[in-house]
mmCIF file of C-alpha atoms and ligand atoms in Angstrom:
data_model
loop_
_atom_site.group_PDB
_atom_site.id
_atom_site.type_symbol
_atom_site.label_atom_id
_atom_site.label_comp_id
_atom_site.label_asym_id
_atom_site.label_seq_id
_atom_site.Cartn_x
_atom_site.Cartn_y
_atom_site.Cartn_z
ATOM 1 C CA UNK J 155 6.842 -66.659 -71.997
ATOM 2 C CA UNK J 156 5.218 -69.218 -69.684
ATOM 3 C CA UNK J 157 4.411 -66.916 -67.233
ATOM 4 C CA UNK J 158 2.106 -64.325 -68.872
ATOM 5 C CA UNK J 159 0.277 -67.101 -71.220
ATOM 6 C CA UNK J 160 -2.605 -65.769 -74.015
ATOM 7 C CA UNK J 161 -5.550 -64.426 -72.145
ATOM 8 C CA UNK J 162 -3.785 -64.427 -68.765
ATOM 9 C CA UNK J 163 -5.775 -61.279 -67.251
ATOM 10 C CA UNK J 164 -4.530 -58.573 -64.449
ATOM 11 C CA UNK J 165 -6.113 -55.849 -62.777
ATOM 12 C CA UNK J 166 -6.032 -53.901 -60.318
ATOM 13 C CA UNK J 167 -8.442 -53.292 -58.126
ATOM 14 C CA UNK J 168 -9.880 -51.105 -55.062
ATOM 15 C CA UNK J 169 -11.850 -51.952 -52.420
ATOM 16 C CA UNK J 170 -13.715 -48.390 -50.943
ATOM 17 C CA UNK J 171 -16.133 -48.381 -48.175
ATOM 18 C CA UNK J 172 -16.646 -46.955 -44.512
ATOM 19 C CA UNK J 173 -14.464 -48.393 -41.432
ATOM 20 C CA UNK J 174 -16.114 -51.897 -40.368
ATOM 21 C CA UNK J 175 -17.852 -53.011 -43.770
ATOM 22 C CA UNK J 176 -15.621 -55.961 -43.901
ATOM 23 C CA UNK J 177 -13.161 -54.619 -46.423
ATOM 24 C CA UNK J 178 -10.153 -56.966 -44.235
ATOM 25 C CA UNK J 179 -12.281 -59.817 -43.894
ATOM 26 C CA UNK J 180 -13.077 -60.064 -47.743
ATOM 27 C CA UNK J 181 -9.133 -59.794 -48.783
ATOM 28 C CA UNK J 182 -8.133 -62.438 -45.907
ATOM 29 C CA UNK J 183 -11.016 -64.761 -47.416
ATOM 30 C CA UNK J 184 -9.869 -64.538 -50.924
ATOM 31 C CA UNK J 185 -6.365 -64.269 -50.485
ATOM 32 C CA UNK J 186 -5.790 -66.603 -47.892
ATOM 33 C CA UNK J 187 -2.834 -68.600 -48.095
ATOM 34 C CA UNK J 188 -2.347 -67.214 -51.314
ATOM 35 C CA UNK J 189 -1.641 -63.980 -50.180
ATOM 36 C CA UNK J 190 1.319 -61.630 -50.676
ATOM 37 C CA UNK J 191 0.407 -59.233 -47.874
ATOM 38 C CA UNK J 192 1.998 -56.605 -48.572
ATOM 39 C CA UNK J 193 1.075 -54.381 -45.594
ATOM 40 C CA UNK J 194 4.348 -54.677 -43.770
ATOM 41 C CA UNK J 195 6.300 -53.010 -46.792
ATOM 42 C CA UNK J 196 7.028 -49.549 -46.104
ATOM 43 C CA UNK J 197 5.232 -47.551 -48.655
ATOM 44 C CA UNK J 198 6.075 -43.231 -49.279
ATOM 45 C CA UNK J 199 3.694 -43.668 -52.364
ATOM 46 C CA UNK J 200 -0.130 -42.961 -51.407
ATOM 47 C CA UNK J 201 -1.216 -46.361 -53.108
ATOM 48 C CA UNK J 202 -0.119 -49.551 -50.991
ATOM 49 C CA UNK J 203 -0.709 -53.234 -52.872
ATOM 50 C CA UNK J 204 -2.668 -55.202 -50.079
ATOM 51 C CA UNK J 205 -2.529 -58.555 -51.427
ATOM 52 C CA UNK J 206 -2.242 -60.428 -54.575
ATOM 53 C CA UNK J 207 -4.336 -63.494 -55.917
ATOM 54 C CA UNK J 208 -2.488 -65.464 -57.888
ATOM 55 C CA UNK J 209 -4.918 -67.928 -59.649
ATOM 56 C CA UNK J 210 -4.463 -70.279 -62.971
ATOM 57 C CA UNK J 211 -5.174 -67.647 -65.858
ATOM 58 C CA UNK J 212 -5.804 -64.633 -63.568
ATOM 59 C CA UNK J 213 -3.765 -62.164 -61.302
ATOM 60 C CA UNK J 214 -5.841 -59.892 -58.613
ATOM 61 C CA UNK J 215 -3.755 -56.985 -57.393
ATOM 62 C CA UNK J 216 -5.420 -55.423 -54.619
ATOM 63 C CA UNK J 217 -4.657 -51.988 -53.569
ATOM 64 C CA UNK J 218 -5.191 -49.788 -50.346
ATOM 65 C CA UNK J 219 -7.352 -46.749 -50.035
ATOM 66 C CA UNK J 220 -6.131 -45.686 -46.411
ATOM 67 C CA UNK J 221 -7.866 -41.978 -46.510
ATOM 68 C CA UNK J 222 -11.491 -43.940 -45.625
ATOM 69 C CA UNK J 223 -10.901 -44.348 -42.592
ATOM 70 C CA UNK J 224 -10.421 -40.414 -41.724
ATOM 71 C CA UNK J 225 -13.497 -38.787 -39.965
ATOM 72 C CA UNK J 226 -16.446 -37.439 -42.238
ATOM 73 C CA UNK J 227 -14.917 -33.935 -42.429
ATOM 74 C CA UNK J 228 -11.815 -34.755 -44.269
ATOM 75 C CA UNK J 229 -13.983 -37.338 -46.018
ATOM 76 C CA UNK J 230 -14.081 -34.629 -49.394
ATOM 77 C CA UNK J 231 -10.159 -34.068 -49.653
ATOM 78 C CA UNK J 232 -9.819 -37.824 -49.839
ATOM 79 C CA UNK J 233 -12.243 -38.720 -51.790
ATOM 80 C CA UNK J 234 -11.405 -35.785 -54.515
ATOM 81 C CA UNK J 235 -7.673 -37.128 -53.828
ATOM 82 C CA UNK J 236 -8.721 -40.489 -54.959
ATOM 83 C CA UNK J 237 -11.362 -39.453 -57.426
ATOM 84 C CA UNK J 238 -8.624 -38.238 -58.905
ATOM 85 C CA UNK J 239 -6.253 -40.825 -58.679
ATOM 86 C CA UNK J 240 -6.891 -44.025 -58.073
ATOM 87 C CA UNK J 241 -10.091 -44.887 -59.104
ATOM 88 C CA UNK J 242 -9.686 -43.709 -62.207
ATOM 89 C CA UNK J 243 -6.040 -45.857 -62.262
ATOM 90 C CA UNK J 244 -7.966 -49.063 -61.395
ATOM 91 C CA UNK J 245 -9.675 -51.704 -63.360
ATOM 92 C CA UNK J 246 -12.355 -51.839 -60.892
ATOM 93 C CA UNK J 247 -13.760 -50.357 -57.625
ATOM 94 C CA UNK J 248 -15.644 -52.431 -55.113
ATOM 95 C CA UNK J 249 -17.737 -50.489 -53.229
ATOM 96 C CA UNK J 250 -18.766 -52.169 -49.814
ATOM 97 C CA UNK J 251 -21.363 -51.513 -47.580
ATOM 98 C CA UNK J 252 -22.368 -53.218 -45.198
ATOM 99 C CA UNK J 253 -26.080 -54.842 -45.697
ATOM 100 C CA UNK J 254 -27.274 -54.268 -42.001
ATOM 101 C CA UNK J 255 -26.886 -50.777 -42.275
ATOM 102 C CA UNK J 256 -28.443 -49.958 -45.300
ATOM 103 C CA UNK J 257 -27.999 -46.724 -46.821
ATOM 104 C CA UNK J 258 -26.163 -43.817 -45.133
ATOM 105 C CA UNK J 259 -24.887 -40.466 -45.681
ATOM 106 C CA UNK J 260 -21.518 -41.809 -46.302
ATOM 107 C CA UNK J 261 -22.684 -43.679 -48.844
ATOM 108 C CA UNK J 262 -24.671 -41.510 -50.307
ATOM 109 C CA UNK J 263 -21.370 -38.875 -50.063
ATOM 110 C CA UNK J 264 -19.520 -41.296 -51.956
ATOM 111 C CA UNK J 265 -21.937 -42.080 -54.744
ATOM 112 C CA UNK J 266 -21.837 -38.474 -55.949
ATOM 113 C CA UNK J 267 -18.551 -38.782 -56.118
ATOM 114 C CA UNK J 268 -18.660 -42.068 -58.518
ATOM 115 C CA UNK J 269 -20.723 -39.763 -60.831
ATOM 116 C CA UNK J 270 -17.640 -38.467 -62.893
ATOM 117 C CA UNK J 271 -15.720 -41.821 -62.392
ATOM 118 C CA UNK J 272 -15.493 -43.905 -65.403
ATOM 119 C CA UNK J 273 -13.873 -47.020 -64.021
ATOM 120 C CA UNK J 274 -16.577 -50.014 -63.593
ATOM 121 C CA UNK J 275 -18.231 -50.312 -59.996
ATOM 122 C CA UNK J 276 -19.639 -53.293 -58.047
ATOM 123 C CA UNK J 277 -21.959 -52.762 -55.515
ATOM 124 C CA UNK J 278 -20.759 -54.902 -52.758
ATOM 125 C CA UNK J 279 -23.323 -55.670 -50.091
ATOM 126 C CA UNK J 280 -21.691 -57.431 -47.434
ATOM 127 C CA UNK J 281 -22.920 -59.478 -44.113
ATOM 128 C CA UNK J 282 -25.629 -60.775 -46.108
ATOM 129 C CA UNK J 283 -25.903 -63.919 -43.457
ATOM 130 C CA UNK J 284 -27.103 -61.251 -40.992
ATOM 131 C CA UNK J 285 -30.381 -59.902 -43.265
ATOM 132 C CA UNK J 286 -33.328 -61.873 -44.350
ATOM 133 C CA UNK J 287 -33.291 -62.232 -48.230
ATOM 134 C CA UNK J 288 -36.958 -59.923 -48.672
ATOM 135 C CA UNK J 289 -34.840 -57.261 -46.506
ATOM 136 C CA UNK J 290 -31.835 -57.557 -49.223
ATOM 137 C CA UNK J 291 -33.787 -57.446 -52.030
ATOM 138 C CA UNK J 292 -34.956 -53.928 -50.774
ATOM 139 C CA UNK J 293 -31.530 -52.905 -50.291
ATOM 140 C CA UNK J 294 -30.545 -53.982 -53.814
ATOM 141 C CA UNK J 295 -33.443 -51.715 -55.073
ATOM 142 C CA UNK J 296 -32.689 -48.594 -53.283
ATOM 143 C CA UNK J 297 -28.652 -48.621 -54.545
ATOM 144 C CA UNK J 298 -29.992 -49.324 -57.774
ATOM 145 C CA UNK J 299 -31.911 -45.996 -57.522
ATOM 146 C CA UNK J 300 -29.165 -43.682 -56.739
ATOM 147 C CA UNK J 301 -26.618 -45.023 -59.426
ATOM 148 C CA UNK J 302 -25.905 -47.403 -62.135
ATOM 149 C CA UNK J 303 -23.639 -50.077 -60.485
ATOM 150 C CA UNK J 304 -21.529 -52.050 -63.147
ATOM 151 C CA UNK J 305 -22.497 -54.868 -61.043
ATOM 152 C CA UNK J 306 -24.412 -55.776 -57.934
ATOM 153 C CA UNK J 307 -22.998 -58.492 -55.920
ATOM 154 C CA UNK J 308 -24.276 -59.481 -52.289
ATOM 155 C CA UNK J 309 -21.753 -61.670 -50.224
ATOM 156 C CA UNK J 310 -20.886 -62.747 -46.815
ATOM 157 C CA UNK J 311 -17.094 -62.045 -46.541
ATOM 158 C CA UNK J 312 -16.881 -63.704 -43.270
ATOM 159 C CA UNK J 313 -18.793 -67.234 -44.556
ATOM 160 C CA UNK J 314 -17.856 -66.437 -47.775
ATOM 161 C CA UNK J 315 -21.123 -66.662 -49.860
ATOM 162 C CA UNK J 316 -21.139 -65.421 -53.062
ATOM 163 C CA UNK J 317 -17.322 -64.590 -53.112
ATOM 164 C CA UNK J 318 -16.614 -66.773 -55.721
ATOM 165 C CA UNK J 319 -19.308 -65.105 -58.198
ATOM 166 C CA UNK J 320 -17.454 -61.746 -56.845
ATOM 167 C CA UNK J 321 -14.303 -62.541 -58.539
ATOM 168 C CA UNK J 322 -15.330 -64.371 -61.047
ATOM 169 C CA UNK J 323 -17.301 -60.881 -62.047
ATOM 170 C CA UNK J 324 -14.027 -59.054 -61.411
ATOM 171 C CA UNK J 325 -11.965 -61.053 -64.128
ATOM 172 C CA UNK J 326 -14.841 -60.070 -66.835
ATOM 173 C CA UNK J 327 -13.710 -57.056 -66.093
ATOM 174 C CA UNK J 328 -9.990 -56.891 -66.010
ATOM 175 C CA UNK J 329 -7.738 -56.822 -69.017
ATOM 176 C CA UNK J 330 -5.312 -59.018 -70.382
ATOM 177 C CA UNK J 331 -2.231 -58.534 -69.491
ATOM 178 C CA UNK J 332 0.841 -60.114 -67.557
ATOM 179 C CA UNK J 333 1.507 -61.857 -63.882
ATOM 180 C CA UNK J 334 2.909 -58.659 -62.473
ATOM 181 C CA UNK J 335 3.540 -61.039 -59.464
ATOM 182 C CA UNK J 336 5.602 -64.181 -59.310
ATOM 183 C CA UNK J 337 3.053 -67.300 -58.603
ATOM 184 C CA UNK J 338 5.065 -68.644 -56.250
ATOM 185 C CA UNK J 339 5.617 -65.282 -54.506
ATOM 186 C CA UNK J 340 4.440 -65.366 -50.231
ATOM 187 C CA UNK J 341 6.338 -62.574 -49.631
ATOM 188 C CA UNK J 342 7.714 -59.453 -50.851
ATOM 189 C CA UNK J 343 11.538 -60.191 -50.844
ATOM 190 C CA UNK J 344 13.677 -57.319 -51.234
ATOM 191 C CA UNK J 345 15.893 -59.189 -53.501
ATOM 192 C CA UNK J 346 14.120 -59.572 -55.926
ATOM 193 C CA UNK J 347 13.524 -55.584 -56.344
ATOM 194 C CA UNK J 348 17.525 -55.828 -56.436
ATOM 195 C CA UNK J 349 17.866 -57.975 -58.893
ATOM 196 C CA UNK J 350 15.267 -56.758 -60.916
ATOM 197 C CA UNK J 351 16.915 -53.402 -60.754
ATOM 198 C CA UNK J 352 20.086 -55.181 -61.443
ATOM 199 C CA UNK J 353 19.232 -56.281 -64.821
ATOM 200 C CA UNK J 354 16.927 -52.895 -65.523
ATOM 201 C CA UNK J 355 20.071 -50.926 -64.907
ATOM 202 C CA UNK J 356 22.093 -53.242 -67.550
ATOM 203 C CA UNK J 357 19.701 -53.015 -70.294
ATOM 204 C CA UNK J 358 19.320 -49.539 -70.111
ATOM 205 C CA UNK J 359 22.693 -49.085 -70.170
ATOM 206 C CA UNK J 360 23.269 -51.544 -73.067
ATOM 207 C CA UNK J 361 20.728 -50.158 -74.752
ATOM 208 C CA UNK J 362 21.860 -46.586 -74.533
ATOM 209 C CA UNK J 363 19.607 -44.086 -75.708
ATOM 210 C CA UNK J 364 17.263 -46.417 -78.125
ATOM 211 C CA UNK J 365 15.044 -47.098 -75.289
ATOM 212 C CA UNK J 366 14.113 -44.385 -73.382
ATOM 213 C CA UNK J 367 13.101 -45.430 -69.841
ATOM 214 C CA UNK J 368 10.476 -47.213 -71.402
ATOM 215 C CA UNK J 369 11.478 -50.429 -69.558
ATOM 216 C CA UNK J 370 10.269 -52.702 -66.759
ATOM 217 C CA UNK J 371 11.679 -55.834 -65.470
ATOM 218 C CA UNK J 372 9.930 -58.515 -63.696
ATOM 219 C CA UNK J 373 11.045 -60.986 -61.494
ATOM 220 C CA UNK J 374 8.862 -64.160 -62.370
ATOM 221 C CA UNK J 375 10.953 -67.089 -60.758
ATOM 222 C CA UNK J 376 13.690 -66.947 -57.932
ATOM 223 C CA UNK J 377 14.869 -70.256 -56.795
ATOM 224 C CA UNK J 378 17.686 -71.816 -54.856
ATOM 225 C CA UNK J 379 18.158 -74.966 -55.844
ATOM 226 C CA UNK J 380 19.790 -76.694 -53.202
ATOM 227 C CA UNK J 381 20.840 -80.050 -55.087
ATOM 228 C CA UNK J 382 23.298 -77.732 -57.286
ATOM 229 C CA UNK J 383 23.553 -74.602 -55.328
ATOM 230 C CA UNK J 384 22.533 -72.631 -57.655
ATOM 231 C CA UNK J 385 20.045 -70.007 -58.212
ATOM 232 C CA UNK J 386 17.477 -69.692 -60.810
ATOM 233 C CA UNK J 387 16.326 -66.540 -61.705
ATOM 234 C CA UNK J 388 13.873 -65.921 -64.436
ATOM 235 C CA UNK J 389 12.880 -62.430 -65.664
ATOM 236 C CA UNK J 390 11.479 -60.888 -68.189
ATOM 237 C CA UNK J 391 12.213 -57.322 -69.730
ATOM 238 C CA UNK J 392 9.001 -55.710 -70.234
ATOM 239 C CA UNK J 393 8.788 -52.988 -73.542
ATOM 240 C CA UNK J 394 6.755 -50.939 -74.820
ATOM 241 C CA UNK J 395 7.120 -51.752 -78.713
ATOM 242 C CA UNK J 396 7.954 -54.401 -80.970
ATOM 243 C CA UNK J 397 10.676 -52.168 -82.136
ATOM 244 C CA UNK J 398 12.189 -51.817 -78.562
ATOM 245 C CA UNK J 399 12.014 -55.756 -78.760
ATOM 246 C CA UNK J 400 14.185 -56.302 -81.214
ATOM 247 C CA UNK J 401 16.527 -53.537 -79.631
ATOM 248 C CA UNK J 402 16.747 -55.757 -76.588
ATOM 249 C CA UNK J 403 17.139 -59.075 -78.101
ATOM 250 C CA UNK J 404 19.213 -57.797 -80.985
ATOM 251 C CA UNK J 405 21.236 -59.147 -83.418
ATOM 252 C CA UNK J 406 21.121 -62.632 -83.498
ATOM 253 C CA UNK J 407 20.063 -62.399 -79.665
ATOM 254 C CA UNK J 408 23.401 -60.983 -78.804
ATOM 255 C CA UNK J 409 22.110 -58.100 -76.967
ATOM 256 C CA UNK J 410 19.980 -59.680 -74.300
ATOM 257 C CA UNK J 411 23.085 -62.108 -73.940
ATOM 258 C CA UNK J 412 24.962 -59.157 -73.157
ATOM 259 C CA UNK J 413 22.724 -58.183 -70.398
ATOM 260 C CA UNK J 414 22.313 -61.372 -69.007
ATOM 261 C CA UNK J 415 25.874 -61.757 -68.408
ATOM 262 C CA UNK J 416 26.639 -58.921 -67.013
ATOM 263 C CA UNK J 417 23.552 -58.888 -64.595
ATOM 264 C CA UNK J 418 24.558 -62.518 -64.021
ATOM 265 C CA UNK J 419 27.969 -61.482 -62.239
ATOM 266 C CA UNK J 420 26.419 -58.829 -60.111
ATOM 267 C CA UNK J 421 23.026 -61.012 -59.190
ATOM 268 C CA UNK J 422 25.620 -63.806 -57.708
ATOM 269 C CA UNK J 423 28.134 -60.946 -55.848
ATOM 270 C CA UNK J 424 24.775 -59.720 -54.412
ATOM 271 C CA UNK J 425 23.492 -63.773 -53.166
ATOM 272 C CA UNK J 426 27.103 -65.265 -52.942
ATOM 273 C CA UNK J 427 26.086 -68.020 -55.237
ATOM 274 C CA UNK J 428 26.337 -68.919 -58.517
ATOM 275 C CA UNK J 429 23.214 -68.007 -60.722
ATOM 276 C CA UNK J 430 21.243 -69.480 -63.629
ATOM 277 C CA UNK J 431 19.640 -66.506 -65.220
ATOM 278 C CA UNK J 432 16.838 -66.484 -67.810
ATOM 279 C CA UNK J 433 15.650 -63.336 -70.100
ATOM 280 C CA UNK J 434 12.661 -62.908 -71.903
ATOM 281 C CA UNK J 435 11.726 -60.269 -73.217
ATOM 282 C CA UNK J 436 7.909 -58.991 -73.778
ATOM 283 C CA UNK J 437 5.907 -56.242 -75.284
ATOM 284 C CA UNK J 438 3.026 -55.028 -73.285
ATOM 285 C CA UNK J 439 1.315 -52.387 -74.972
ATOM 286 C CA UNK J 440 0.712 -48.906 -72.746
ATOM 287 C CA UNK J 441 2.004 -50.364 -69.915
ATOM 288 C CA UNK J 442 3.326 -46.797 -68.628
ATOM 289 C CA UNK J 443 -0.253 -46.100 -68.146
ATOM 290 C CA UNK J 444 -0.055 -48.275 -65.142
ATOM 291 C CA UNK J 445 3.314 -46.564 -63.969
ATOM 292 C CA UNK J 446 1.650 -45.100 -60.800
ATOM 293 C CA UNK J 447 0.776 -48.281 -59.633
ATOM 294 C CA UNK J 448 3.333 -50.350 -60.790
ATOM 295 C CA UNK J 449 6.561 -48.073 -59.055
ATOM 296 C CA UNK J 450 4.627 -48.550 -56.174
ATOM 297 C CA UNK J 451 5.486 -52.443 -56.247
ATOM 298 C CA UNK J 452 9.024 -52.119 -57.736
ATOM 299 C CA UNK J 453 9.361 -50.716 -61.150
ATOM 300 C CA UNK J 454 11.285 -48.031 -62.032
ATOM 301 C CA UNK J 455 11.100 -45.294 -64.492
HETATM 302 P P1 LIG Q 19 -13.106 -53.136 -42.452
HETATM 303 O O1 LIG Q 19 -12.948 -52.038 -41.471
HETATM 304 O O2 LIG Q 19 -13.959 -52.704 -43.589
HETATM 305 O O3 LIG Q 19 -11.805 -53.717 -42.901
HETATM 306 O O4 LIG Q 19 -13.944 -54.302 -41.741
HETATM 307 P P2 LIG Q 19 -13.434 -55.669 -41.073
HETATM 308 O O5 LIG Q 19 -13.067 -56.655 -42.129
HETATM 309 O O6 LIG Q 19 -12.416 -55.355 -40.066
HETATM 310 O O7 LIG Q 19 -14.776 -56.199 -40.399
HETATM 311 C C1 LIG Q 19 -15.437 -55.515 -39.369
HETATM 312 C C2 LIG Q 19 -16.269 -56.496 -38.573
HETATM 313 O O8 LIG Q 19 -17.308 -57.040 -39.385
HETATM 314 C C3 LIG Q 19 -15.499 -57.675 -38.044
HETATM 315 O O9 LIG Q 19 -15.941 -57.975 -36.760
HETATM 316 C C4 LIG Q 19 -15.836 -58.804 -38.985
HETATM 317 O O10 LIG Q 19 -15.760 -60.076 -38.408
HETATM 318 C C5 LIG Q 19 -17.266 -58.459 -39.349
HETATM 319 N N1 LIG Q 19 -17.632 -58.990 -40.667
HETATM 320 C C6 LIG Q 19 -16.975 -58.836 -41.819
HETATM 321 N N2 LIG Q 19 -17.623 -59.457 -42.821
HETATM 322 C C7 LIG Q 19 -18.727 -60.024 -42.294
HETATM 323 C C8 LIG Q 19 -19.807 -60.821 -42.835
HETATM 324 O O11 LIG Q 19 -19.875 -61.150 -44.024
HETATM 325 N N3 LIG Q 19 -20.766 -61.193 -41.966
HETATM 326 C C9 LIG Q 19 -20.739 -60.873 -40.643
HETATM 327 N N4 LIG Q 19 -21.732 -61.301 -39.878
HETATM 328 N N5 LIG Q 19 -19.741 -60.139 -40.107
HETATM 329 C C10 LIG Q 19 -18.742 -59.719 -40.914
HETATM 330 MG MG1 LIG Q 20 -9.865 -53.071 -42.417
HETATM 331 K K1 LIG Q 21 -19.567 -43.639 -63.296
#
C-alpha cells in the first residue's frame, strides 16, 4: 500500500503546559498550511486531534489537553484525569514552559505528576529569543534537577528556532506505523467518515463473525475527478492479523471484491456520482491499543 510505505512512522503526541506558554503558536508554526485543524469538529470524547503534519515518511497527530487551562485548584483532577489517560496513550508529551518565567509551582505540580508516567518527555523551553543564552543554560540545569527529561529542547515557537530539531526529535521517538490521515487531507470532511463507515459496515457484515470488530477502515484518497466525473476513493481495511487478512481478501480475492461492490453502490447513492473504489487491505499489529484515540477521529469499534 502506497500510502503507509516501510518505516513510515505515526504518533501521537501531547503538548501540556500552563495557559500562555505558546502551546498555539508552536502547532500554527509547524502545521501551517499543512494543517488539518481539527478544532471546529465537535468532539463528546475528552481527547480532540488539533492538527496533523503530514510530512514525506512521517505523520504528527497532535492532540488537545483542554483541562490546563482550568484554575490551579482543579489543576489535580485533571492532571490525575490525564495521568491516567492520555499521557500514558501518547507516543510523546511535550512539556512547555515558557523560558522567561522559569520555574513555577505549576511546573513543579506537574513534574510530580510525570513521576509515574512512562511515556517519553521533552522539555520544551519556549520564547528562547526573549532570554540571553547564559540565562537559558541555567534554566536547562535547574529542569534537569527535578526530573529526567527524555529530551531537552529550547525553541522559539513564534521565530521558530530550533523547531525543526523539535520534530525531528519527536519522529525518533514515534513508532512505525500507518498515515492515519490522508496527505492530501485540509479538512475534516464528513464524508469521508461516511464512506469509511460505509465500507466498515460491509466487511463486517461479509465477514460475519470471523472478524470480530477487530476492523478499521481508512480513507487515504478521495477525489473527484472532474475530466470523467468520477470519484476515486481509495481505502484500506485495517486488521489486526494476518489471519483476518486473508479472511478479508479471501479466496482468490473474491471477498474484498464483494465488499467493494457493494460499498461501491452505496458510496455513489451517498455523492450522486459514479465511483472508482480501491481496497487494500493491511495488518497493523495492536492497533486496538490506540482505539481511544483513534474513535476519536473516526474509527469505529
Ligand atoms: P498558549 O496559551 O500556550 O496556547 O500560548 P499562545 O500560543 O497563545 O501564546 C501566548 C503568547 O506568547 C502570544 O502572545 C504569543 O505570540 C507569545 N509567544 C508564543 N511563542 C513565543 C515565542 O517563541 N517567543 C515570544 N517572544 N513570544 C511567543
Ligand atoms: Mg492556546
Ligand atoms: K517518567
Amino acid at each position: 500500500n502506497q500510502t503507509t510505505p516501510n518505516g513510515h512512522k505515526s504518533g501521537f503526541i501531547s503538548i501540556i503546559g500552563r495557559p500562555n506558554v505558546g502551546k498555539s503558536t508552536f502547532l500554527n508554526r509547524v502545521i501551517g498550511q499543512k494543517i488539518a485543524i481539527m478544532s471546529d469538529k465537535p468532539q463528546t470524547t475528552r481527547n480532540k486531534v488539533q492538527g496533523v503534519l503530514t510530512t514525506n515518511d512521517a505523520q504528527f497527530i497532535f492532540i488537545d489537553t483542554p483541562g490546563i487551562h482550568k484554575p490551579k485548584h482543579k489543576l489535580g483532577d485533571f492532571m490525575m484525569k490525564v495521568a491516567q489517560n492520555t499521557l500514558k496513550e501518547v507516543d510523546v508529551i511535550l512539556f512547555m514552559v515558557n523560558a522567561k518565567e522559569g520555574f513555577g509551582r505549576g511546573e513543579e505540580f506537574i513534574l510530580e505528576k510525570f513521576q509515574s508516567v512512562r511515556t517519553p518527555i521533552f522539555l520544551v523551553i519556549n520564547k528562547i529569543d526573549q532570554v540571553h543564552p547564559d540565562e537559558l543554560l541555567k534554566i536547562i540545569e535547574s529542569y534537569k534537577e527535578k526530573y529526567e527529561f527524555s529530551e531537552i529542547i529550547p525553541i522559539s515557537a513564534l521565530e521558530g528556532n530550533n523547531v525543526e530539531t523539535l520534530l525531528g526529535q519527536i519522529k525518533e521517538y514515534i513508532p512505525e506505523g500507518p498515515q492515519f490521515y490522508p496527505a492530501d487531507q485540509v479538512t475534516d470532511h464528513p464524508e469521508r467518515f461516511i464512506v469509511s463507515e460505509l465500507i466498515r459496515e460491509k466487511a463486517l457484515h461479509l465477514t460475519r463473525e470471523e472478524i470480530p470488530h477487530s476492523l478499521a477502515v481508512t480513507i487515504d484518497k478521495m477525489e473527484r475527478r472532474e475530466d470523467k466525473d468520477v470519484v476515486h476513493v481509495m481505502a484500506t481495511v485495517i486488521v489486526e492479523r494476518d489471519s483476518q487478512k486473508g479472511i478479508v481478501i479471501g479466496k482468490q480475492g473474491k471477498m474484498l471484491k464483494e465488499i467493494g461492490k457493494r460499498a461501491r453502490v452505496d458510496i455513489e447513492n451517498l455523492l450522486g456520482s459514479k465511483v472508482f473504489l480501491e481496497l487494500w487491505v493491511k495488518v497493523q499489529k495492536d492497533w486496538r491499543n490506540k482505539m481511544s484515540q483513534l474513535r476519536d477521529f473516526g474509527f469505529r469499534e
